[in-house]
Coordinates of C-alpha atoms in Angstrom, one line a residue:
Chain A
M189 CA -13.7 0.1 65.4
T190 CA -9.9 0.5 66.0
D191 CA -7.7 2.4 63.0
T192 CA -6.5 -1.1 61.8
Q193 CA -10.1 -2.3 61.3
N194 CA -11.0 1.3 59.7
A195 CA -8.2 0.8 57.3
N196 CA -9.1 -2.7 56.5
A197 CA -12.6 -1.5 55.7
S198 CA -11.5 1.2 53.5
D199 CA -9.0 -1.3 51.6
Q200 CA -11.9 -3.8 51.2
E201 CA -13.9 -0.8 49.6
D202 CA -11.1 0.1 47.3
Y203 CA -10.6 -3.5 46.0
R204 CA -14.1 -3.7 45.4
H205 CA -14.0 -0.3 43.3
C206 CA -11.0 -2.1 41.5
E207 CA -13.1 -5.2 40.7
E208 CA -15.8 -3.2 39.5
Y209 CA -13.6 -1.6 37.2
F210 CA -12.7 -4.5 35.3
N211 CA -16.3 -5.5 35.1
D212 CA -17.3 -2.4 33.3
V213 CA -14.4 -2.3 30.9
S214 CA -13.8 -5.0 28.4
A215 CA -10.1 -6.5 27.8
P216 CA -8.0 -5.2 24.7
L217 CA -8.4 -7.1 21.5
A218 CA -5.9 -9.8 21.4
F219 CA -5.3 -9.6 25.2
D220 CA -4.6 -13.5 26.0
E221 CA -2.0 -13.5 23.1
T222 CA -0.2 -10.4 24.3
I223 CA -0.1 -11.8 27.9
S224 CA 1.4 -14.9 26.3
N225 CA 4.1 -12.8 24.5
V226 CA 5.0 -11.1 27.8
Q227 CA 5.1 -14.5 29.3
L228 CA 7.7 -15.7 26.9
F229 CA 9.9 -12.6 27.2
I230 CA 9.8 -12.7 31.0
G231 CA 10.9 -16.4 30.8
K232 CA 13.9 -15.3 28.9
C233 CA 15.1 -13.6 32.2
A234 CA 18.6 -15.1 33.4
P235 CA 18.7 -16.6 36.8
N236 CA 20.9 -13.8 38.0
Q237 CA 19.2 -11.1 36.0
R238 CA 16.3 -8.8 36.7
T239 CA 13.0 -7.6 34.7
V240 CA 11.3 -4.2 35.1
L241 CA 7.8 -3.4 33.9
I242 CA 7.9 0.3 33.3
T243 CA 4.6 2.2 32.7
S244 CA 4.8 5.4 30.7
G245 CA 2.8 8.3 29.1
A246 CA -1.1 9.5 29.7
T247 CA -4.1 7.1 29.4
M248 CA -6.9 8.2 27.0
V249 CA -10.3 8.3 28.4
P250 CA -13.2 7.7 26.0
I251 CA -16.3 9.9 26.4
E252 CA -18.5 8.1 23.5
Q253 CA -18.6 4.4 23.3
N254 CA -17.9 4.7 19.6
T255 CA -15.3 7.0 20.3
V256 CA -14.3 10.1 18.5
N257 CA -13.7 12.4 21.2
Y258 CA -11.8 11.7 24.6
I259 CA -10.0 13.2 27.8
D260 CA -6.2 13.2 27.9
N261 CA -3.7 14.7 29.9
F262 CA 0.0 16.5 28.8
S263 CA 2.4 13.6 29.9
T264 CA 4.9 13.3 27.2
G265 CA 6.4 10.1 28.6
A266 CA 10.1 11.5 28.8
R267 CA 10.8 10.1 32.2
G268 CA 9.6 6.8 31.6
A269 CA 11.6 6.7 27.9
A270 CA 14.7 7.9 29.7
S271 CA 14.5 5.4 32.5
A272 CA 14.0 2.6 30.3
E273 CA 17.3 3.1 28.6
Y274 CA 19.0 3.3 32.0
F275 CA 17.4 -0.1 33.4
L276 CA 18.8 -1.7 30.1
E277 CA 22.2 -0.3 30.8
N278 CA 21.9 -1.6 34.4
G279 CA 21.3 -5.2 32.9
Y280 CA 17.5 -5.3 33.4
Q281 CA 15.0 -6.8 30.9
V282 CA 12.7 -4.0 30.3
I283 CA 8.8 -4.3 29.6
F284 CA 7.8 -0.8 28.3
L285 CA 4.0 -0.4 28.5
H286 CA 3.7 3.2 27.0
R287 CA 0.7 5.3 25.3
N288 CA 1.3 4.6 21.8
T289 CA 2.0 8.3 21.0
S290 CA 4.5 8.9 23.8
I291 CA 8.1 9.1 23.7
K292 CA 10.2 6.1 23.2
P293 CA 13.4 4.7 24.4
Y294 CA 16.4 5.8 22.0
E295 CA 14.0 7.3 19.4
R296 CA 13.7 10.5 21.8
L297 CA 17.4 11.0 21.0
I298 CA 17.2 11.6 17.4
P299 CA 15.2 13.9 15.4
S300 CA 12.9 12.7 12.7
A301 CA 14.6 11.3 9.6
L302 CA 13.8 14.5 7.6
K303 CA 15.9 16.3 10.0
V304 CA 19.1 14.2 10.5
L305 CA 19.5 13.3 6.6
E306 CA 20.5 15.3 3.5
V307 CA 21.0 14.4 -0.2
G308 CA 24.8 15.0 -1.1
S309 CA 26.6 14.3 -4.3
A310 CA 28.2 11.0 -4.7
A311 CA 31.3 10.3 -6.6
C312 CA 29.7 8.7 -9.6
C313 CA 26.6 10.0 -11.5
F314 CA 23.8 10.0 -8.9
S315 CA 23.0 11.4 -5.6
T316 CA 23.4 9.9 -2.2
V317 CA 21.9 10.4 1.3
K318 CA 23.8 10.7 4.5
V319 CA 23.6 11.8 8.0
K320 CA 24.4 15.5 8.2
A321 CA 27.9 16.1 9.4
D322 CA 26.9 17.7 12.9
Q323 CA 24.7 14.9 13.9
F324 CA 26.5 11.7 12.8
V325 CA 28.7 10.9 16.1
K326 CA 25.3 11.3 18.1
V327 CA 23.0 9.0 15.5
R328 CA 25.8 6.4 15.4
G329 CA 26.0 6.3 19.2
V330 CA 22.0 5.8 19.7
L331 CA 22.0 3.2 16.7
E332 CA 24.4 1.3 18.2
Q333 CA 22.8 1.5 21.8
A334 CA 19.5 0.5 20.4
A335 CA 20.7 -2.3 18.5
K336 CA 22.7 -3.6 21.6
Y337 CA 19.5 -3.5 24.0
T338 CA 16.7 -4.1 21.4
P339 CA 16.5 -7.8 22.5
S340 CA 16.2 -7.1 26.0
L341 CA 13.2 -4.6 25.4
F342 CA 9.6 -5.5 24.8
L343 CA 7.6 -2.4 23.7
L344 CA 3.8 -2.7 24.6
P345 CA 1.8 0.2 23.6
Y346 CA -1.9 1.0 24.8
E347 CA -4.1 3.8 24.1
S348 CA -6.9 4.0 26.5
L349 CA -7.0 3.8 30.4
G350 CA -8.9 0.6 30.1
E351 CA -6.0 -1.0 27.8
Y352 CA -3.5 0.3 30.3
M353 CA -5.3 -1.2 33.4
W354 CA -6.0 -4.8 31.8
F355 CA -2.3 -4.8 30.9
L356 CA -0.8 -3.7 34.2
R357 CA -2.8 -6.3 35.9
G358 CA -2.0 -9.0 33.5
I359 CA 1.7 -8.4 33.3
S360 CA 1.9 -7.9 37.2
I361 CA 0.6 -11.3 37.9
E362 CA 3.2 -12.9 35.3
L363 CA 5.9 -11.0 37.0
Q364 CA 5.0 -12.3 40.5
Q365 CA 4.5 -16.0 39.3
I366 CA 7.7 -16.0 37.2
L367 CA 10.4 -13.8 39.1
G368 CA 8.9 -12.7 42.3
S369 CA 11.3 -10.3 43.9
R370 CA 13.5 -10.1 41.2
A371 CA 10.8 -8.0 39.3
M372 CA 10.4 -4.5 39.6
I373 CA 7.2 -2.4 38.9
Y374 CA 8.1 1.2 38.1
S375 CA 4.8 3.0 37.6
A376 CA 5.9 6.2 35.8
G377 CA 2.7 6.5 33.9
A378 CA 0.3 9.5 34.2
V379 CA -2.8 7.6 35.0
A380 CA -6.1 9.5 34.4
D381 CA -7.6 10.3 37.8
F382 CA -11.3 10.2 36.4
Y383 CA -13.1 8.1 33.5
V384 CA -16.6 7.7 32.2
L385 CA -18.7 5.1 33.1
Q386 CA -20.0 2.8 30.1
R387 CA -23.7 3.7 31.4
D388 CA -22.8 7.4 31.4
M389 CA -21.3 7.3 27.8
P390 CA -23.7 7.9 24.7
E391 CA -23.3 5.4 22.1
H392 CA -22.2 7.7 19.2
K393 CA -20.4 10.8 18.8
L394 CA -21.8 13.7 20.7
H395 CA -24.0 15.7 18.4
S396 CA -23.9 19.4 18.2
D397 CA -27.7 20.0 18.7
V398 CA -27.6 20.1 22.4
E399 CA -24.9 21.1 25.0
P400 CA -23.8 18.0 26.8
T401 CA -22.3 17.4 30.2
I402 CA -19.7 14.5 31.0
K403 CA -20.2 12.9 34.3
L404 CA -16.8 11.8 35.7
S405 CA -16.0 8.9 37.9
L406 CA -13.0 8.0 40.0
T407 CA -10.4 6.0 38.6
P408 CA -10.0 3.3 41.3
K409 CA -6.5 3.2 43.0
M410 CA -4.7 0.1 41.5
L411 CA -1.6 0.3 43.5
L412 CA -3.4 -1.3 46.5
P413 CA -4.3 -4.5 44.3
L414 CA -1.0 -4.2 42.6
S415 CA 1.4 -4.5 45.7
N416 CA -0.8 -6.6 47.9
K417 CA -2.7 -9.2 45.2
W418 CA -1.4 -9.0 41.8
A419 CA 2.5 -8.6 42.7
P420 CA 3.2 -8.9 46.5
D421 CA 6.8 -10.1 45.9
C422 CA 7.8 -7.5 43.4
Y423 CA 9.4 -4.3 44.3
V424 CA 6.7 -1.8 43.4
V425 CA 7.8 1.7 42.8
S426 CA 5.2 4.7 42.4
F427 CA 5.6 8.4 41.7
K428 CA 4.4 11.6 43.6
L429 CA 4.5 14.8 41.9
E430 CA 3.3 18.1 43.9
T431 CA 3.6 21.8 43.5
D432 CA 3.9 22.3 47.4
P433 CA 7.4 21.1 48.7
S434 CA 6.2 21.5 52.3
I435 CA 3.9 18.5 52.0
L436 CA 5.7 16.3 49.6
I437 CA 7.8 13.8 51.9
D438 CA 4.5 13.4 54.3
R439 CA 2.4 12.7 51.2
A440 CA 5.1 10.0 50.0
K441 CA 5.0 8.3 53.5
K442 CA 1.4 8.4 53.6
A443 CA 1.2 6.7 50.1
L444 CA 3.7 3.9 51.4
M445 CA 1.0 3.4 54.3
T446 CA -1.8 3.3 52.4
Y447 CA -0.8 1.0 49.6
H448 CA 2.1 -0.8 51.4
H449 CA 4.5 -0.8 48.3
N450 CA 8.1 -0.3 48.6
M451 CA 9.5 3.0 47.2
V452 CA 7.8 6.5 46.2
V453 CA 10.0 8.8 43.9
A454 CA 8.6 12.1 45.4
N455 CA 9.1 15.3 43.4
I456 CA 8.0 18.8 42.8
L457 CA 6.8 19.9 39.5
A458 CA 9.2 23.2 38.8
T459 CA 12.4 21.1 40.0
R460 CA 11.6 17.6 38.8
R461 CA 14.6 17.4 36.4
K462 CA 17.0 18.8 38.9
T463 CA 16.1 17.0 42.3
V464 CA 13.9 14.2 43.6
T465 CA 13.5 12.3 46.8
L466 CA 13.4 8.7 47.1
V467 CA 11.3 7.4 50.0
E468 CA 11.4 3.7 50.9
S469 CA 8.8 1.9 53.0
T470 CA 12.0 0.5 55.4
G471 CA 12.1 4.1 56.5
K472 CA 15.1 4.9 54.1
V473 CA 15.1 8.5 52.6
I474 CA 17.6 9.1 49.6
Q475 CA 17.9 12.8 48.0
I476 CA 19.1 12.9 44.5
D477 CA 20.5 16.0 43.1
N478 CA 21.5 16.8 39.5
P479 CA 21.9 20.5 39.7
N480 CA 23.7 21.2 36.3
Q481 CA 21.4 18.6 34.5
A482 CA 24.6 17.4 32.7
N483 CA 22.9 14.0 32.5
D484 CA 19.3 12.9 32.8
I485 CA 18.4 12.7 36.3
E486 CA 16.8 9.3 35.7
L487 CA 20.5 8.1 35.1
L488 CA 20.7 8.6 38.9
I489 CA 17.3 7.5 40.2
V490 CA 17.8 4.3 38.3
K491 CA 21.4 3.5 39.8
V492 CA 19.8 3.9 43.4
L493 CA 16.8 1.9 42.5
E494 CA 19.0 -1.0 41.1
E495 CA 21.0 -1.0 44.6
R496 CA 17.8 -0.9 46.5
H497 CA 16.1 -3.3 44.5
G498 CA 19.1 -5.7 45.0
E499 CA 18.9 -5.5 49.0
Y500 CA 15.3 -6.1 48.7
I501 CA 16.1 -9.3 46.7
K502 CA 18.5 -10.5 49.6
R503 CA 16.0 -9.8 52.1
S504 CA 13.3 -11.8 50.7
Chain B
M150 CA -40.9 37.0 8.9
T151 CA -39.9 35.8 5.2
D152 CA -37.4 32.9 4.7
T153 CA -34.7 35.3 3.9
Q154 CA -35.3 37.4 7.0
N155 CA -35.3 34.2 9.0
A156 CA -31.8 33.4 7.8
N157 CA -30.6 36.7 8.2
A158 CA -31.8 36.7 11.9
S159 CA -30.1 33.4 12.2
D160 CA -26.9 34.8 10.6
Q161 CA -26.9 37.6 13.0
E162 CA -27.1 35.1 16.0
D163 CA -24.2 33.1 14.8
Y164 CA -22.1 36.1 14.0
R165 CA -22.5 37.3 17.6
H166 CA -21.8 33.6 18.9
C167 CA -18.4 33.9 16.9
E168 CA -17.6 37.4 18.5
E169 CA -18.4 36.1 22.0
Y170 CA -15.9 33.4 21.4
F171 CA -13.1 35.5 20.8
N172 CA -14.2 37.6 23.8
D173 CA -14.1 34.5 26.0
V174 CA -10.6 32.9 24.6
S175 CA -7.5 35.0 24.8
A176 CA -5.0 35.4 21.7
P177 CA -2.1 33.0 21.3
L178 CA 1.3 33.9 22.7
A179 CA 3.4 36.1 20.2
F180 CA 0.0 36.4 17.9
D181 CA 0.9 39.6 16.5
E182 CA 4.6 38.6 15.3
T183 CA 3.1 35.4 14.0
I184 CA 0.6 37.2 11.8
S185 CA 3.4 39.6 10.5
N186 CA 5.5 36.4 9.8
V187 CA 2.6 35.1 7.9
Q188 CA 2.1 38.4 6.2
L189 CA 5.6 38.3 4.7
F190 CA 5.2 34.6 3.4
I191 CA 1.9 35.8 1.7
G192 CA 3.9 38.8 0.3
K193 CA 6.2 36.5 -1.4
C194 CA 3.2 34.9 -3.6
A195 CA 4.3 35.7 -7.2
P196 CA 1.5 37.7 -9.5
N197 CA 0.5 34.6 -11.2
Q198 CA 0.8 32.3 -8.2
R199 CA -1.7 31.2 -5.8
T200 CA -1.6 30.5 -1.9
V201 CA -4.0 28.0 0.1
L202 CA -4.2 28.0 3.9
I203 CA -4.8 24.4 4.8
T204 CA -5.9 23.7 8.3
S205 CA -5.2 20.3 9.6
G206 CA -5.5 17.9 12.5
A207 CA -7.6 17.9 15.8
T208 CA -8.0 20.6 18.3
M209 CA -7.5 20.5 22.0
V210 CA -10.0 21.7 24.4
P211 CA -8.8 22.7 28.1
I212 CA -11.1 21.6 30.9
E213 CA -9.0 23.4 33.5
Q214 CA -7.5 27.1 33.5
N215 CA -4.0 25.6 34.3
T216 CA -4.4 22.7 31.9
V217 CA -3.2 19.4 32.8
N218 CA -6.4 17.6 31.4
Y219 CA -8.2 18.3 28.0
I220 CA -10.7 17.0 25.4
D221 CA -9.3 15.8 22.2
N222 CA -10.5 13.9 19.1
F223 CA -8.8 10.9 16.8
S224 CA -8.0 13.0 13.5
T225 CA -4.4 12.1 12.7
G226 CA -4.2 14.9 10.0
A227 CA -3.3 12.6 7.3
R228 CA -5.5 14.2 4.4
G229 CA -4.4 17.7 5.4
A230 CA -0.7 16.6 5.0
A231 CA -0.9 14.7 1.8
S232 CA -3.1 17.9 0.4
A233 CA -0.2 20.2 1.2
E234 CA 2.3 18.1 -0.9
Y235 CA -0.2 18.2 -4.0
F236 CA -0.9 21.8 -3.6
L237 CA 2.9 22.6 -3.5
E238 CA 3.5 20.4 -6.7
N239 CA 0.6 22.3 -8.3
G240 CA 2.5 25.5 -7.7
Y241 CA 0.8 26.9 -4.8
Q242 CA 2.1 28.3 -1.9
V243 CA 1.1 26.7 1.4
I244 CA 0.5 27.9 5.2
F245 CA -0.1 24.5 6.9
L246 CA -1.7 25.3 10.1
H247 CA -1.7 22.1 11.9
R248 CA -1.9 20.7 15.4
N249 CA 1.5 20.3 17.0
T250 CA 1.4 16.7 17.3
S251 CA -0.3 15.8 13.9
I252 CA 1.2 14.3 10.7
K253 CA 3.2 16.7 8.6
P254 CA 3.9 16.9 4.8
Y255 CA 7.0 14.8 3.7
E256 CA 7.5 13.4 7.4
R257 CA 4.4 11.3 7.0
L258 CA 6.4 9.5 4.2
I259 CA 9.5 8.5 6.3
P260 CA 9.5 6.3 9.1
S261 CA 11.8 7.6 12.3
A262 CA 15.4 7.8 11.8
L263 CA 15.9 4.7 14.0
K264 CA 14.0 2.5 11.6
V265 CA 15.7 3.9 8.3
L266 CA 19.4 3.9 9.5
E267 CA 21.7 1.2 10.3
V268 CA 25.2 1.3 11.4
G269 CA 27.5 -0.5 8.9
S270 CA 31.3 -1.2 8.6
A271 CA 33.1 1.3 6.6
A272 CA 36.2 0.9 4.4
C273 CA 38.6 2.1 7.2
C274 CA 38.5 1.2 11.0
F275 CA 35.4 2.8 12.5
S276 CA 31.8 2.1 11.8
T277 CA 29.6 4.3 9.7
V278 CA 25.6 4.9 9.4
K279 CA 23.6 4.4 6.3
V280 CA 20.1 4.3 5.2
K281 CA 18.9 0.6 5.1
A282 CA 19.3 -0.6 1.1
D283 CA 15.4 -1.3 0.8
Q284 CA 14.4 2.2 1.9
F285 CA 17.2 4.2 0.1
V286 CA 15.2 5.2 -3.1
K287 CA 12.2 6.1 -1.3
V288 CA 14.2 8.5 1.3
R289 CA 16.1 9.9 -1.0
G290 CA 12.9 10.9 -3.1
V291 CA 11.3 12.4 -0.2
L292 CA 14.3 14.0 0.8
E293 CA 14.6 15.7 -2.7
Q294 CA 11.0 16.6 -2.7
A295 CA 11.0 18.3 0.8
A296 CA 14.1 20.3 0.0
K297 CA 12.5 21.6 -3.2
Y298 CA 9.2 22.7 -1.6
T299 CA 10.4 24.0 1.7
P300 CA 10.7 27.8 0.7
S301 CA 7.1 27.5 -0.3
L302 CA 5.8 25.8 2.9
F303 CA 4.9 27.8 6.0
L304 CA 4.4 25.5 8.9
L305 CA 2.4 26.9 11.8
P306 CA 1.6 24.4 14.9
Y307 CA -1.4 25.4 17.1
E308 CA -2.6 23.1 19.9
S309 CA -5.7 24.3 21.5
L310 CA -9.0 25.2 19.8
G311 CA -8.6 29.0 20.9
E312 CA -5.1 29.0 19.2
Y313 CA -6.6 27.5 16.0
M314 CA -9.5 30.0 15.9
W315 CA -7.3 32.9 16.2
F316 CA -5.1 31.9 13.6
L317 CA -7.9 30.8 11.3
R318 CA -9.1 34.4 11.5
G319 CA -6.0 36.3 11.6
I320 CA -4.6 34.6 8.5
S321 CA -7.8 34.6 6.6
I322 CA -7.9 38.3 7.0
E323 CA -4.4 38.8 5.6
L324 CA -5.0 36.3 2.5
Q325 CA -8.4 38.5 1.7
Q326 CA -6.2 41.5 2.0
I327 CA -3.3 40.8 0.0
L328 CA -4.3 38.2 -2.4
G329 CA -8.0 38.2 -2.6
S330 CA -9.6 35.5 -5.1
R331 CA -6.0 34.1 -5.7
A332 CA -6.0 32.5 -2.1
M333 CA -7.8 29.3 -1.1
I334 CA -8.9 28.4 2.4
Y335 CA -9.0 24.5 2.6
S336 CA -10.3 23.6 6.2
A337 CA -9.3 20.0 6.6
G338 CA -9.1 20.4 10.3
A339 CA -11.0 18.3 12.7
V340 CA -12.5 21.1 15.0
A341 CA -14.0 20.3 18.2
D342 CA -17.8 20.6 18.1
F343 CA -17.6 21.5 21.9
Y344 CA -15.6 23.5 24.4
V345 CA -15.4 24.6 27.8
L346 CA -16.2 28.3 28.8
Q347 CA -13.8 29.9 31.0
R348 CA -16.3 30.7 33.6
D349 CA -17.4 26.8 33.3
M350 CA -13.5 25.9 34.0
P351 CA -12.0 25.2 37.7
E352 CA -8.7 27.1 37.8
H353 CA -6.6 24.2 38.9
K354 CA -6.2 20.6 38.1
L355 CA -9.6 18.3 38.8
H356 CA -8.9 16.9 42.3
S357 CA -9.8 13.3 43.1
D358 CA -12.1 13.8 46.2
V359 CA -15.2 14.8 44.2
E360 CA -16.5 13.4 41.0
P361 CA -16.9 16.5 38.7
T362 CA -19.1 16.9 35.4
I363 CA -17.8 18.8 32.6
K364 CA -20.1 21.3 31.2
L365 CA -19.8 21.6 27.5
S366 CA -20.6 24.6 24.9
L367 CA -21.1 24.5 21.4
T368 CA -18.1 25.8 19.1
P369 CA -19.4 28.7 17.0
K370 CA -19.7 27.9 13.2
M371 CA -16.8 29.9 12.1
L372 CA -17.5 29.2 8.6
L373 CA -20.0 31.8 8.4
P374 CA -17.8 34.7 9.1
L375 CA -14.8 33.4 7.5
S376 CA -16.4 33.0 4.0
N377 CA -18.5 36.2 4.4
K378 CA -16.6 38.7 6.7
W379 CA -13.1 38.0 6.8
A380 CA -12.2 36.3 3.5
P381 CA -15.3 37.0 1.1
D382 CA -13.1 37.0 -2.0
C383 CA -11.1 33.8 -1.2
Y384 CA -12.1 30.3 -2.5
V385 CA -13.1 28.7 0.8
V386 CA -13.1 24.8 0.7
S387 CA -15.1 22.8 3.8
F388 CA -15.1 19.0 4.4
K389 CA -18.2 16.9 5.4
L390 CA -17.9 13.5 6.6
E391 CA -21.1 11.4 7.3
T392 CA -21.6 7.5 7.9
D393 CA -25.0 7.7 6.0
P394 CA -24.4 7.9 1.9
S395 CA -28.3 8.7 1.3
I396 CA -28.0 12.1 3.2
L397 CA -24.3 13.3 2.2
I398 CA -25.1 15.1 -0.9
D399 CA -28.2 17.3 0.6
R400 CA -26.0 17.8 3.6
A401 CA -23.1 19.4 1.3
K402 CA -25.8 21.4 -0.4
K403 CA -27.4 22.6 2.9
A404 CA -23.9 23.6 4.1
L405 CA -23.1 25.8 0.9
M406 CA -26.5 27.5 1.4
T407 CA -26.0 28.2 5.1
Y408 CA -22.4 29.5 4.9
H409 CA -22.4 30.8 1.5
H410 CA -18.7 29.5 0.5
N411 CA -17.7 27.7 -2.4
M412 CA -16.9 24.2 -2.1
V413 CA -17.7 21.2 -0.1
V414 CA -15.5 18.1 -0.3
A415 CA -18.2 15.4 0.8
N416 CA -17.2 12.0 1.8
I417 CA -18.2 8.6 3.7
L418 CA -16.3 7.7 6.7
A419 CA -15.8 3.9 5.5
T420 CA -14.8 5.1 2.0
R421 CA -13.1 8.4 2.1
R422 CA -9.9 7.1 0.8
K423 CA -11.6 5.5 -2.4
T424 CA -14.2 8.2 -3.5
V425 CA -15.3 11.5 -2.6
T426 CA -17.7 14.2 -4.3
L427 CA -17.0 17.8 -4.4
V428 CA -20.1 19.8 -4.7
E429 CA -19.6 23.4 -5.8
S430 CA -21.8 26.3 -5.1
T431 CA -22.0 27.0 -8.9
G432 CA -24.1 23.8 -8.8
K433 CA -21.2 21.6 -10.3
V434 CA -20.9 18.2 -8.6
I435 CA -17.7 16.3 -9.5
Q436 CA -17.4 12.7 -8.4
I437 CA -13.8 11.5 -7.7
D438 CA -12.9 7.7 -7.6
N439 CA -9.7 6.1 -6.7
P440 CA -10.6 2.5 -6.7
N441 CA -7.5 0.7 -6.3
Q442 CA -5.8 3.6 -3.9
A443 CA -2.7 3.3 -6.1
N444 CA -2.3 7.0 -5.3
D445 CA -3.4 9.3 -2.6
I446 CA -6.8 10.4 -3.3
E447 CA -5.7 13.7 -2.4
L448 CA -3.8 13.9 -5.4
L449 CA -7.0 13.8 -7.3
I450 CA -8.8 16.1 -5.1
V451 CA -6.2 18.9 -5.5
K452 CA -6.0 18.5 -9.3
V453 CA -9.8 19.3 -9.4
L454 CA -9.7 22.1 -6.9
E455 CA -6.6 23.5 -8.5
E456 CA -8.9 23.6 -11.7
R457 CA -11.9 25.2 -9.9
H458 CA -9.9 27.6 -8.2
G459 CA -8.5 28.7 -11.6
E460 CA -12.2 29.1 -13.0
Y461 CA -13.1 31.1 -9.8
I462 CA -10.3 33.7 -10.3
K463 CA -11.1 34.1 -14.1
R464 CA -14.8 35.0 -12.8
S465 CA -14.1 37.2 -10.1

């Protein structure tokens, strides 16, 4: 077989693996209703406007059918939440598909109510509540931003890997059908590399009379159907996080070859708030530096992506 | 062997299992300094006052030495957080040993700042920030309570099962030495039943070129050394959650026989906010009913425990 035939055979196997996943894991509750709401939201996109689907946070992997225990990972969703704010400021509608417990846009900028508020004495007989003086300007600014952009922000929480996968597929298909190239998919979520098949899961909570083992299976690479079948016209951005700088750019280029999508945001764990490299399928490589971290680096990433997405829309 | 000899032999094995755990898992960062701070806090307990250690929330179990992925469970820490408030109202000092991400006392009662605050127009030229009218009385009440009781509340977050275990042992020993019977240990935390031994863990993040299995080991039953070696004079309360009502009370009595502690708060998953049974090692069984859920059931549980703890102090 030639290399191309090999690649196609490998693609076919990956597609099958993805199909099998959806056969194994049932759809989230009220899935159709949620997708209808997403559809309405996407439909509000003005003719010269764009919409981005941002995925953010970790995915929970159940290890029992009646789940008490699960596997999780350390993603806080900070990058996704910050990016959502900057896409909104750049005029995008934002669908924020996030882990229910992860960091949310705007909320990330204000500590809890208990920390920003205090009881003070009012002019008359009873006490009042006010924002602490040193937090006032910041809190007011965040509230104003949040109020301004809330109509353009669709918050969609998920918990498990299965919910994430179903929503990713469902929303991508809607974006493709309604907006095509005017939609971007920005997959910043920390998707589990492994999960437990239904048939490898006990029905009830693991009991403490035996020492069990958990058999893990590979999570299918959804980037392939995402950028080739579900949303071939959308501008698809993936992330690559490595610890070894010498292999980073090659890995990013390899991912673009494998999944045929549009952009990889490549970064090194230790320096990911200071520097990232954007590698586009067009061959363009853009280095972004934020040495003093005066702003979130996501401000700069989103600015470049907005420009590249604009070029992409013109070409298509 | 007689039954007593059998029991003793089984106890000895359990003690060894606990010892082995602490040999396998290293102490949290700054452990000695934290315990010194706890010691100072306990030392502030007035002569006629009491102190309770509350454990609350789930424990994270690493599956890699450089942890990216971990096993977790669904406890939110709601019961522990509510109980802390009622112990404070009953005059206790409270050490709140909680999962870093779980629900905290007082914070649980107020939604995020973004939800309770709004920008309003002020008398003069610029805008102001105020608590929404329908939330005002509640928010003010919670802030006043939090301010009143903060000096009697020591918040100590943990993340992993190992951190939890080290702190539980360290604090119990201090409570025993400084306060004896005037201390209560209220273990409401959802401790993992299983963990992964250091030697069964890969050094780095699991890689997606193989399908790994995770070998789990039983978590040792720390209630035995807790109530017999670390804090034999403290009033020790454990929790038992079952789904089958017909076995609940027998299981609670069996736990008291096995671990030789003072009280089991026994409840059924489906009705745990409406009814609990308190089973004491003295033979006393107290049923608590909260049919309308007008108040938190923890208000009633803590009231009874305060009274039983008082009786225990008189006897000792």
